[in-house]
CSV table of C-alpha atoms in Angstrom, one decimal:
chain,number,residue,atom,x,y,z
A,1,MET,CA,0.0,0.0,0.0
A,2,MET,CA,1.3,3.5,-0.9
A,3,GLN,CA,2.9,5.4,2.0
A,4,ARG,CA,0.8,8.3,3.2
A,5,TYR,CA,1.9,11.6,4.8
A,6,PHE,CA,0.1,14.7,6.1
A,7,THR,CA,1.3,18.3,5.8
A,8,ASP,CA,0.0,21.7,6.9
A,9,LYS,CA,1.3,23.2,3.7
A,10,THR,CA,-1.0,24.0,0.7
A,11,LEU,CA,0.3,22.0,-2.2
A,12,THR,CA,0.0,22.6,-6.0
A,13,VAL,CA,0.5,20.0,-8.7
A,14,GLY,CA,4.0,20.5,-10.3
A,15,GLU,CA,5.3,22.8,-7.6
A,16,VAL,CA,8.3,21.1,-5.8
A,17,PHE,CA,8.3,21.4,-2.0
A,18,THR,CA,10.7,20.3,0.8
A,19,ALA,CA,9.5,17.6,3.1
A,20,SER,CA,9.3,18.5,6.8
A,21,SER,CA,12.1,17.3,9.1
A,22,GLU,CA,9.7,14.7,10.6
A,23,GLU,CA,8.8,13.3,7.2
A,24,THR,CA,12.3,13.6,6.0
A,25,HIS,CA,13.5,11.2,8.7
A,26,HIS,CA,10.8,8.7,7.9
A,27,MET,CA,11.3,9.0,4.1
A,28,LYS,CA,15.1,8.5,4.3
A,29,ASN,CA,15.5,6.0,7.1
A,30,VAL,CA,12.3,4.1,7.1
A,31,MET,CA,11.1,4.2,3.5
A,32,ARG,CA,14.6,4.6,2.1
A,33,PHE,CA,13.1,6.8,-0.7
A,34,ARG,CA,15.0,7.5,-3.9
A,35,PRO,CA,14.2,9.9,-6.7
A,36,GLU,CA,11.1,8.9,-8.6
A,37,ASP,CA,9.7,7.0,-5.6
A,38,THR,CA,6.0,8.0,-5.1
A,39,PHE,CA,3.7,8.4,-2.1
A,40,HIS,CA,0.4,10.1,-1.1
A,41,ILE,CA,0.3,13.3,0.9
A,42,VAL,CA,-2.7,15.1,2.3
A,43,ASP,CA,-2.2,18.9,2.4
A,44,GLY,CA,-3.6,21.6,4.7
A,45,GLU,CA,-6.7,21.9,2.5
A,46,GLN,CA,-7.4,18.1,3.0
A,47,ARG,CA,-6.6,17.4,-0.6
A,48,THR,CA,-4.7,14.2,-1.4
A,49,PHE,CA,-1.9,14.2,-4.0
A,50,LEU,CA,0.2,11.5,-5.6
A,51,CYS,CA,3.7,12.8,-5.0
A,52,GLU,CA,7.1,12.0,-6.5
A,53,VAL,CA,10.5,12.3,-4.9
A,54,THR,CA,12.7,14.6,-7.0
A,55,SER,CA,15.9,14.5,-4.9
A,56,VAL,CA,17.1,13.0,-1.6
A,57,ASP,CA,20.0,14.8,0.0
A,58,GLY,CA,20.1,16.6,3.4
A,59,THR,CA,16.5,17.3,2.6
A,60,VAL,CA,13.9,15.4,0.5
A,61,GLU,CA,12.4,17.4,-2.4
A,62,CYS,CA,9.0,16.2,-3.7
A,63,ARG,CA,6.7,17.2,-6.5
A,64,PRO,CA,2.9,16.7,-6.4
A,65,VAL,CA,2.1,14.8,-9.7
A,66,GLU,CA,-1.7,14.9,-9.5
A,67,GLU,CA,-4.5,15.3,-7.1
A,68,VAL,CA,-6.2,12.0,-6.1
A,69,GLU,CA,-9.9,11.9,-5.7
A,70,GLU,CA,-10.9,10.4,-2.3
A,71,SER,CA,-13.7,10.5,0.2
A,72,PRO,CA,-12.5,8.6,3.2
A,73,GLU,CA,-14.4,10.8,5.7
A,74,LEU,CA,-17.7,9.9,7.3
A,75,PRO,CA,-20.5,12.1,5.9
A,76,VAL,CA,-21.3,13.2,9.5
A,77,ARG,CA,-18.9,14.5,12.1
A,78,VAL,CA,-18.8,12.3,15.1
A,79,SER,CA,-17.3,13.7,18.3
A,80,ILE,CA,-16.5,10.9,20.7
A,81,TYR,CA,-16.9,11.9,24.4
A,82,CYS,CA,-15.2,9.3,26.5
A,83,PRO,CA,-13.4,9.4,29.9
A,84,LEU,CA,-9.9,7.9,30.2
A,85,LEU,CA,-9.9,4.2,30.6
A,86,LYS,CA,-7.5,1.8,32.4
A,87,GLY,CA,-4.3,0.5,31.0
A,88,GLU,CA,-4.0,0.5,27.2
A,89,LYS,CA,-7.7,0.4,26.6
A,90,PHE,CA,-7.9,4.1,25.8
A,91,ASP,CA,-4.9,4.0,23.5
A,92,TRP,CA,-6.5,1.4,21.3
A,93,MET,CA,-10.0,2.8,21.5
A,94,VAL,CA,-8.5,6.0,20.0
A,95,GLN,CA,-6.6,4.1,17.4
A,96,LYS,CA,-9.6,2.0,16.3
A,97,ALA,CA,-12.1,4.9,16.5
A,98,THR,CA,-9.7,6.9,14.2
A,99,GLU,CA,-9.7,4.0,11.7
A,100,LEU,CA,-13.5,4.0,11.9
A,101,GLY,CA,-13.8,7.7,11.1
A,102,ALA,CA,-14.2,9.6,14.4
A,103,HIS,CA,-14.0,13.4,13.8
A,104,GLU,CA,-12.6,14.3,17.2
A,105,PHE,CA,-12.1,13.1,20.8
A,106,SER,CA,-13.2,14.8,24.0
A,107,ILE,CA,-11.8,13.2,27.2
A,108,TYR,CA,-14.3,14.2,29.9
A,109,ASP,CA,-14.1,13.8,33.7
A,110,ALA,CA,-16.7,11.1,34.6
A,111,ASP,CA,-17.9,10.7,38.1
A,112,ARG,CA,-16.8,7.1,38.1
A,113,SER,CA,-13.5,7.7,36.2
A,114,ILE,CA,-10.9,5.4,37.6
A,115,VAL,CA,-7.9,7.2,35.9
A,116,LYS,CA,-7.2,10.7,37.0
A,117,LEU,CA,-4.2,12.7,35.7
A,118,ASP,CA,-2.7,16.1,36.7
A,119,GLY,CA,-2.0,18.8,34.1
A,120,ARG,CA,1.5,17.7,33.2
A,121,LYS,CA,0.6,14.1,32.8
A,122,ARG,CA,-2.3,15.1,30.6
A,123,GLY,CA,0.0,17.0,28.3
A,124,LYS,CA,2.2,13.9,27.9
A,125,ARG,CA,-0.9,11.8,27.2
A,126,LEU,CA,-2.2,14.1,24.6
A,127,GLU,CA,1.2,13.8,22.8
A,128,ARG,CA,1.0,10.1,22.9
A,129,TYR,CA,-2.7,10.0,21.7
A,130,GLY,CA,-1.8,12.5,19.0
A,131,LYS,CA,0.9,10.2,17.7
A,132,ILE,CA,-1.5,7.2,17.8
A,133,ILE,CA,-4.2,9.2,16.0
A,134,ARG,CA,-1.8,10.5,13.3
A,135,GLU,CA,-0.5,7.0,12.5
A,136,ALA,CA,-4.0,5.5,12.5
A,137,SER,CA,-5.1,8.3,10.1
A,138,GLU,CA,-2.2,7.5,7.7
A,139,GLN,CA,-2.9,3.8,7.9
A,140,SER,CA,-6.6,4.1,7.3
A,141,ARG,CA,-6.1,6.8,4.6
A,142,ARG,CA,-8.0,9.5,6.4
A,143,GLN,CA,-7.9,13.1,5.0
A,144,HIS,CA,-8.8,14.6,8.4
A,145,ILE,CA,-6.7,13.9,11.5
A,146,PRO,CA,-9.0,13.9,14.5
A,147,GLU,CA,-8.2,16.3,17.3
A,148,ILE,CA,-8.2,15.2,21.0
A,149,ALA,CA,-8.5,17.3,24.1
A,150,PHE,CA,-9.5,17.1,27.8
A,151,VAL,CA,-12.8,18.7,28.7
A,152,PRO,CA,-14.8,19.1,32.0
A,153,SER,CA,-17.6,16.8,33.3
A,154,VAL,CA,-20.7,16.4,31.3
A,155,LYS,CA,-22.5,18.6,33.8
A,156,GLN,CA,-20.3,21.5,32.8
A,157,LEU,CA,-20.4,20.8,29.0
A,158,SER,CA,-22.6,22.5,26.5
A,159,PHE,CA,-23.6,20.4,23.5
A,160,ASP,CA,-25.4,23.3,21.7
A,161,ALA,CA,-23.0,23.2,18.8
A,162,PHE,CA,-24.2,19.7,17.9
A,163,ASP,CA,-27.1,18.6,15.7
A,164,HIS,CA,-27.5,15.4,17.6
A,165,VAL,CA,-26.4,14.4,21.1
A,166,LEU,CA,-26.5,10.6,21.7
A,167,PHE,CA,-25.4,8.8,24.9
A,168,ALA,CA,-24.7,5.2,25.1
A,169,TYR,CA,-26.6,4.1,28.3
A,170,GLU,CA,-25.8,0.5,29.3
A,171,GLY,CA,-29.2,0.5,31.1
A,172,ASN,CA,-30.7,0.3,27.6
A,173,ALA,CA,-29.2,-3.2,26.9
A,174,SER,CA,-32.7,-4.6,27.6
A,175,ASN,CA,-34.5,-1.7,25.9
A,176,PRO,CA,-34.9,-2.3,22.1
A,177,ALA,CA,-36.8,0.9,21.8
A,178,ALA,CA,-33.6,2.8,22.3
A,179,SER,CA,-32.2,1.3,19.1
A,180,LEU,CA,-29.3,3.1,17.5
A,181,HIS,CA,-30.6,2.2,14.1
A,182,GLU,CA,-33.7,4.4,14.8
A,183,ALA,CA,-31.5,7.3,15.9
A,184,LEU,CA,-29.5,7.0,12.7
A,185,GLN,CA,-32.5,7.5,10.5
A,186,SER,CA,-32.5,11.2,11.4
A,187,LEU,CA,-28.9,11.9,10.5
A,188,GLY,CA,-28.3,14.2,7.6
A,189,GLU,CA,-25.1,14.8,5.6
A,190,GLY,CA,-22.7,17.1,7.4
A,191,ASP,CA,-24.5,16.8,10.7
A,192,ARG,CA,-22.4,17.2,13.9
A,193,ILE,CA,-23.0,14.4,16.4
A,194,ALA,CA,-21.8,14.2,20.0
A,195,PHE,CA,-21.6,10.6,21.1
A,196,ILE,CA,-21.1,10.2,24.8
A,197,PHE,CA,-19.7,7.0,26.4
A,198,GLY,CA,-19.2,6.2,30.0
A,199,PRO,CA,-16.2,4.8,31.9
A,200,GLU,CA,-15.7,1.2,33.0
A,201,GLY,CA,-18.1,1.6,35.9
A,202,GLY,CA,-20.8,3.3,33.7
A,203,PHE,CA,-22.5,6.6,34.2
A,204,SER,CA,-23.4,7.9,37.7
A,205,GLU,CA,-27.0,8.6,38.5
A,206,ALA,CA,-26.2,12.3,38.4
A,207,GLU,CA,-24.7,12.0,34.9
A,208,THR,CA,-27.6,9.9,33.7
A,209,GLU,CA,-30.0,12.5,35.1
A,210,GLU,CA,-27.9,15.3,33.4
A,211,LEU,CA,-27.9,13.5,30.1
A,212,SER,CA,-31.5,12.4,30.2
A,213,SER,CA,-32.5,15.4,28.1
A,214,HIS,CA,-30.5,13.9,25.2
A,215,ASN,CA,-31.1,10.8,23.1
A,216,SER,CA,-30.3,7.8,25.2
A,217,ILE,CA,-29.4,4.9,22.9
A,218,ARG,CA,-28.7,1.2,23.0
A,219,LEU,CA,-25.7,-0.6,21.4
A,220,GLY,CA,-27.3,-4.0,21.0
A,221,PRO,CA,-28.5,-6.3,23.8
A,222,ARG,CA,-25.0,-7.3,25.0
A,223,ILE,CA,-23.1,-5.4,27.6
A,224,LEU,CA,-20.1,-3.9,25.8
A,225,ARG,CA,-16.9,-2.9,27.5
A,226,ALA,CA,-16.2,0.8,27.7
A,227,GLU,CA,-13.6,0.7,25.0
A,228,THR,CA,-15.8,-1.4,22.6
A,229,ALA,CA,-18.9,0.9,22.7
A,230,PRO,CA,-17.4,3.7,20.6
A,231,LEU,CA,-16.3,1.2,17.9
A,232,TYR,CA,-19.7,-0.2,17.7
A,233,ALA,CA,-21.3,3.2,17.3
A,234,LEU,CA,-18.9,4.4,14.6
A,235,SER,CA,-19.1,1.1,12.7
A,236,ALA,CA,-22.9,1.3,12.7
A,237,ILE,CA,-22.9,4.9,11.5
A,238,SER,CA,-20.4,4.0,8.7
A,239,ALA,CA,-22.4,0.9,7.6
A,240,LYS,CA,-25.6,3.0,7.5
A,241,LEU,CA,-24.3,6.1,5.8
A,242,GLU,CA,-21.3,5.0,3.6
B,1,MET,CA,-23.7,-6.0,37.7
B,2,MET,CA,-24.7,-9.5,38.7
B,3,GLN,CA,-22.0,-12.2,38.4
B,4,ARG,CA,-22.6,-14.6,35.6
B,5,TYR,CA,-21.5,-18.3,35.2
B,6,PHE,CA,-21.9,-21.0,32.6
B,7,THR,CA,-22.6,-24.7,33.2
B,8,ASP,CA,-23.1,-27.7,30.9
B,9,LYS,CA,-25.7,-29.0,33.4
B,10,THR,CA,-29.4,-28.7,32.7
B,11,LEU,CA,-30.9,-26.8,35.6
B,12,THR,CA,-34.4,-26.7,37.1
B,13,VAL,CA,-35.9,-24.0,39.2
B,14,GLY,CA,-35.9,-25.1,42.9
B,15,GLU,CA,-33.5,-28.1,42.4
B,16,VAL,CA,-30.3,-27.5,44.3
B,17,PHE,CA,-27.0,-28.3,42.5
B,18,THR,CA,-23.3,-28.3,43.3
B,19,ALA,CA,-21.1,-25.7,41.6
B,20,SER,CA,-18.2,-27.1,39.5
B,21,SER,CA,-14.8,-27.0,41.0
B,22,GLU,CA,-13.9,-24.1,38.6
B,23,GLU,CA,-16.9,-22.0,39.7
B,24,THR,CA,-16.4,-23.0,43.3
B,25,HIS,CA,-13.0,-21.4,43.4
B,26,HIS,CA,-14.2,-18.2,41.9
B,27,MET,CA,-17.4,-18.2,44.1
B,28,LYS,CA,-15.4,-18.7,47.3
B,29,ASN,CA,-12.2,-16.8,46.7
B,30,VAL,CA,-13.1,-14.1,44.3
B,31,MET,CA,-16.8,-13.4,44.9
B,32,ARG,CA,-16.6,-14.5,48.6
B,33,PHE,CA,-20.2,-15.8,48.3
B,34,ARG,CA,-22.2,-16.5,51.4
B,35,PRO,CA,-25.6,-18.2,51.6
B,36,GLU,CA,-28.4,-16.2,50.0
B,37,ASP,CA,-26.0,-14.4,47.7
B,38,THR,CA,-27.3,-14.5,44.2
B,39,PHE,CA,-25.9,-14.7,40.6
B,40,HIS,CA,-26.9,-15.5,37.1
B,41,ILE,CA,-26.0,-18.9,35.5
B,42,VAL,CA,-26.6,-20.1,31.9
B,43,ASP,CA,-27.2,-23.8,31.7
B,44,GLY,CA,-26.5,-26.3,29.0
B,45,GLU,CA,-29.9,-25.5,27.3
B,46,GLN,CA,-28.8,-21.9,27.1
B,47,ARG,CA,-31.4,-20.8,29.6
B,48,THR,CA,-30.4,-18.1,32.2
B,49,PHE,CA,-31.4,-18.6,35.8
B,50,LEU,CA,-31.3,-16.3,38.8
B,51,CYS,CA,-29.5,-18.5,41.3
B,52,GLU,CA,-29.1,-18.4,45.1
B,53,VAL,CA,-26.3,-19.8,47.2
B,54,THR,CA,-27.7,-22.2,49.7
B,55,SER,CA,-24.5,-23.3,51.4
B,56,VAL,CA,-20.8,-22.7,51.2
B,57,ASP,CA,-18.5,-25.4,52.6
B,58,GLY,CA,-16.0,-27.6,50.8
B,59,THR,CA,-18.5,-27.2,47.9
B,60,VAL,CA,-20.9,-24.4,47.0
B,61,GLU,CA,-24.5,-25.5,46.8
B,62,CYS,CA,-26.9,-23.4,44.7
B,63,ARG,CA,-30.6,-23.2,43.9
B,64,PRO,CA,-32.0,-21.8,40.7
B,65,VAL,CA,-34.7,-19.3,41.9
B,66,GLU,CA,-36.3,-18.4,38.6
B,67,GLU,CA,-35.5,-18.4,34.8
B,68,VAL,CA,-34.5,-15.0,33.5
B,69,GLU,CA,-35.9,-13.9,30.1
B,70,GLU,CA,-33.0,-12.7,27.9
B,71,SER,CA,-32.1,-12.5,24.2
B,72,PRO,CA,-28.5,-11.5,24.1
B,73,GLU,CA,-27.7,-13.4,21.0
B,74,LEU,CA,-27.6,-12.0,17.4
B,75,PRO,CA,-30.6,-13.2,15.3
B,76,VAL,CA,-28.1,-14.5,12.8
B,77,ARG,CA,-25.1,-16.9,13.4
B,78,VAL,CA,-21.9,-15.2,12.3
B,79,SER,CA,-18.9,-17.4,11.9
B,80,ILE,CA,-15.7,-15.3,11.8
B,81,TYR,CA,-13.0,-16.7,9.5
B,82,CYS,CA,-9.7,-14.9,10.4
B,83,PRO,CA,-6.0,-15.9,10.3
B,84,LEU,CA,-3.8,-15.5,13.3
B,85,LEU,CA,-2.6,-12.0,13.8
B,86,LYS,CA,0.6,-10.6,15.3
B,87,GLY,CA,1.1,-9.9,19.0
B,88,GLU,CA,-2.0,-9.4,21.1
B,89,LYS,CA,-4.2,-8.4,18.1
B,90,PHE,CA,-5.9,-11.7,17.7
B,91,ASP,CA,-6.5,-11.9,21.5
B,92,TRP,CA,-8.4,-8.7,21.6
B,93,MET,CA,-10.2,-9.2,18.3
B,94,VAL,CA,-11.6,-12.5,19.8
B,95,GLN,CA,-12.5,-10.7,23.0
B,96,LYS,CA,-14.3,-7.8,21.2
B,97,ALA,CA,-15.9,-10.0,18.6
B,98,THR,CA,-17.3,-12.2,21.4
B,99,GLU,CA,-18.8,-9.1,23.1
B,100,LEU,CA,-20.3,-8.1,19.7
B,101,GLY,CA,-22.0,-11.4,19.3
B,102,ALA,CA,-19.8,-13.7,17.1
B,103,HIS,CA,-21.2,-17.2,17.0
B,104,GLU,CA,-17.8,-19.0,16.4
B,105,PHE,CA,-14.3,-18.4,15.2
B,106,SER,CA,-12.4,-20.3,12.5
B,107,ILE,CA,-8.7,-19.6,12.3
B,108,TYR,CA,-7.6,-20.4,8.8
B,109,ASP,CA,-4.2,-20.6,7.1
B,110,ALA,CA,-3.9,-17.5,4.9
B,111,ASP,CA,-1.3,-17.3,2.2
B,112,ARG,CA,0.1,-14.1,3.7
B,113,SER,CA,-0.2,-15.3,7.4
B,114,ILE,CA,2.7,-13.9,9.3
B,115,VAL,CA,2.1,-16.1,12.4
B,116,LYS,CA,2.5,-19.9,11.9
B,117,LEU,CA,2.2,-22.3,14.8
B,118,ASP,CA,2.9,-26.1,15.2
B,119,GLY,CA,0.2,-28.4,16.7
B,120,ARG,CA,1.4,-28.2,20.3
B,121,LYS,CA,1.4,-24.4,20.2
B,122,ARG,CA,-2.0,-24.4,18.5
B,123,GLY,CA,-3.4,-26.4,21.4
B,124,LYS,CA,-2.1,-23.8,24.0
B,125,ARG,CA,-3.4,-21.0,21.9
B,126,LEU,CA,-6.9,-22.5,21.8
B,127,GLU,CA,-6.8,-22.8,25.6
B,128,ARG,CA,-5.9,-19.2,25.9
B,129,TYR,CA,-8.5,-18.0,23.4
B,130,GLY,CA,-11.1,-20.2,25.1
B,131,LYS,CA,-10.5,-18.5,28.4
B,132,ILE,CA,-10.7,-15.0,26.7
B,133,ILE,CA,-14.0,-16.0,25.0
B,134,ARG,CA,-15.5,-17.4,28.1
B,135,GLU,CA,-14.7,-14.3,30.2
B,136,ALA,CA,-16.0,-12.0,27.4
B,137,SER,CA,-19.2,-14.1,27.2
B,138,GLU,CA,-19.8,-13.7,30.9
B,139,GLN,CA,-19.0,-10.0,30.8
B,140,SER,CA,-21.2,-9.2,27.9
B,141,ARG,CA,-24.0,-11.5,29.2
B,142,ARG,CA,-24.0,-14.0,26.3
B,143,GLN,CA,-26.0,-17.2,26.5
B,144,HIS,CA,-23.9,-18.9,23.9
B,145,ILE,CA,-20.1,-19.3,24.3
B,146,PRO,CA,-18.5,-19.1,20.8
B,147,GLU,CA,-16.3,-22.0,19.8
B,148,ILE,CA,-12.9,-21.5,18.2
B,149,ALA,CA,-10.9,-23.9,16.0
B,150,PHE,CA,-8.0,-24.0,13.5
B,151,VAL,CA,-9.1,-24.8,9.9
B,152,PRO,CA,-7.3,-25.2,6.6
B,153,SER,CA,-6.8,-22.6,3.9
B,154,VAL,CA,-9.9,-21.0,2.2
B,155,LYS,CA,-9.0,-23.1,-0.9
B,156,GLN,CA,-9.7,-26.3,1.1
B,157,LEU,CA,-12.7,-25.0,2.9
B,158,SER,CA,-16.3,-25.7,2.0
B,159,PHE,CA,-18.9,-23.0,2.9
B,160,ASP,CA,-21.9,-25.1,1.8
B,161,ALA,CA,-23.3,-25.1,5.3
B,162,PHE,CA,-23.8,-21.3,5.2
B,163,ASP,CA,-26.7,-19.3,3.9
B,164,HIS,CA,-24.4,-16.3,3.2
B,165,VAL,CA,-20.6,-16.1,2.6
B,166,LEU,CA,-19.2,-12.6,2.8
B,167,PHE,CA,-15.6,-11.7,2.4
B,168,ALA,CA,-14.1,-8.4,3.5
B,169,TYR,CA,-11.9,-7.4,0.5
B,170,GLU,CA,-9.8,-4.3,1.2
B,171,GLY,CA,-9.8,-3.6,-2.6
B,172,ASN,CA,-13.4,-2.6,-2.1
B,173,ALA,CA,-12.5,0.5,0.0
B,174,SER,CA,-13.1,2.6,-3.1
B,175,ASN,CA,-16.1,0.6,-4.3
B,176,PRO,CA,-19.3,1.8,-2.7
B,177,ALA,CA,-21.2,-0.8,-4.8
B,178,ALA,CA,-19.9,-3.5,-2.4
B,179,SER,CA,-21.7,-1.9,0.5
B,180,LEU,CA,-22.2,-4.1,3.5
B,181,HIS,CA,-25.5,-2.4,4.1
B,182,GLU,CA,-26.8,-3.8,0.9
B,183,ALA,CA,-25.6,-7.3,1.8
B,184,LEU,CA,-27.4,-7.1,5.1
B,185,GLN,CA,-30.7,-6.4,3.5
B,186,SER,CA,-30.9,-10.1,2.5
B,187,LEU,CA,-30.2,-11.5,6.0
B,188,GLY,CA,-33.1,-13.5,7.5
B,189,GLU,CA,-33.5,-14.6,11.1
B,190,GLY,CA,-31.5,-17.7,12.0
B,191,ASP,CA,-29.3,-17.4,8.8
B,192,ARG,CA,-25.8,-18.8,9.1
B,193,ILE,CA,-23.2,-16.4,7.8
B,194,ALA,CA,-19.5,-17.0,7.1
B,195,PHE,CA,-17.6,-13.7,7.3
B,196,ILE,CA,-14.1,-14.0,5.9
B,197,PHE,CA,-11.3,-11.6,6.9
B,198,GLY,CA,-7.7,-11.4,5.7
B,199,PRO,CA,-4.4,-11.2,7.5
B,200,GLU,CA,-2.4,-8.0,8.0
B,201,GLY,CA,-1.0,-8.3,4.5
B,202,GLY,CA,-4.5,-8.8,3.0
B,203,PHE,CA,-5.7,-11.7,0.8
B,204,SER,CA,-3.3,-13.2,-1.9
B,205,GLU,CA,-4.4,-13.1,-5.5
B,206,ALA,CA,-5.1,-16.8,-5.3
B,207,GLU,CA,-7.4,-16.3,-2.3
B,208,THR,CA,-9.2,-13.4,-3.9
B,209,GLU,CA,-9.7,-15.6,-7.0
B,210,GLU,CA,-10.9,-18.5,-4.8
B,211,LEU,CA,-13.3,-16.2,-2.9
B,212,SER,CA,-14.5,-14.3,-6.0
B,213,SER,CA,-17.6,-16.6,-6.2
B,214,HIS,CA,-18.8,-15.3,-2.9
B,215,ASN,CA,-20.1,-11.9,-1.9
B,216,SER,CA,-17.2,-9.5,-1.8
B,217,ILE,CA,-18.1,-6.6,0.5
B,218,ARG,CA,-16.7,-3.3,1.7
B,219,LEU,CA,-16.3,-2.1,5.3
B,220,GLY,CA,-16.5,1.6,4.6
B,221,PRO,CA,-14.0,3.7,2.6
B,222,ARG,CA,-11.2,3.7,5.1
B,223,ILE,CA,-8.6,0.9,5.3
B,224,LEU,CA,-9.2,-1.0,8.5
B,225,ARG,CA,-6.5,-3.0,10.3
B,226,ALA,CA,-7.0,-6.7,10.2
B,227,GLU,CA,-8.2,-6.9,13.8
B,228,THR,CA,-10.7,-4.0,13.4
B,229,ALA,CA,-12.6,-5.4,10.4
B,230,PRO,CA,-14.5,-8.2,12.2
B,231,LEU,CA,-15.6,-5.7,14.8
B,232,TYR,CA,-17.0,-3.3,12.2
B,233,ALA,CA,-18.9,-6.2,10.5
B,234,LEU,CA,-20.4,-7.5,13.7
B,235,SER,CA,-21.4,-4.0,14.9
B,236,ALA,CA,-23.0,-3.2,11.6
B,237,ILE,CA,-25.0,-6.5,11.7
B,238,SER,CA,-26.1,-5.9,15.3
B,239,ALA,CA,-27.2,-2.3,14.6
B,240,LYS,CA,-29.1,-3.5,11.5
B,241,LEU,CA,-30.9,-6.5,13.1
B,242,GLU,CA,-31.1,-5.9,16.8
């Protein structure tokens, strides 16, 4: 499969550009690129180009050969609201959810959150998650790299910016009426969706109360682990709309 | 959440039975059960009972209090055909796919399989996967514990026993016509589905040729990692049918 990179630059077919130091390292030491080798690169305008290496020296010079038509993004923007999870669970949820088309991640403080981090640790975590997300975006051929940030508790959050606010309430496992399939009927192209998932211990009563004004949905009759629920939701949305 | 066990016995409401040695250990040392503590147990007929501990001594004696109405199983039987994957990827695919309702797992020899195991190692692996599957079945409140086995290459396999044979061909990422959503329209309750997934390197040309007589489908426009694809498929099936 063709190697894929992302750049903040705005590229133009035929106009040679110099790869960033980050890419340069990967191109020279991992891919061992030589002149005329090709790769895909997504520019700051989220356009994908077939690109050709023109010279490899201290720097790597590249020329966009042609723009590639792609539409790897979900037709709706799904923002995943999820608290930190134990061990590596959050790492791979973020990796998989990126493959599955998540638009962004908001890490909120849940009442029953097991993992708590101070500011410095949060910074380090965001770095790590950013790297995981970037690699997953390249691997799954995304044009958009999801952003990730820490946000307050659901009680302090406003979801006014969203067209739909869904929360995955495990209490619905035995409530077919809360079918996600139903909720998906009302999605329109370009809609912004906030999808809220609980921690390992589930939502607190206060959170359930707080979220009760939103669309409480069911992710099938089985009890899914906290890290599995977002993947179910994104897969179902993709299968329905793509 | 109420503790859940599985037994091969056929249980009857009111008839006291002795927990198996396996369960006894967990009941005494992990759950620290005392008389009148309750739990759920699924019997050999795949019926779920609310059960009460009547005595804890060398053995744990239990009485089924009432049968519990549940329908945690997918309305179709999905058999996941997947080769072994590197590192822990296969472990968690199996865990997640069990949560998501997979009926059984068949580990086939793919032309591009990276992981190869001899007979002895295969036995150990099946033990490990069996444990993962059993725990995931308890956690997600399944009534059926998926079976797992090693099978030959797709060229040597017959899929005659299945009502539908789908294979997730990554070449379809840019082929909306191969939509899974379409394929799901034709599923009927109780249908048996073989869902075939490739290894990290994808299907070989020979395998693609071999499988071309079956329904080649697309799991969205993004390239999913080998371990992610089965979770997408099961989630989509659940969201559509449950």
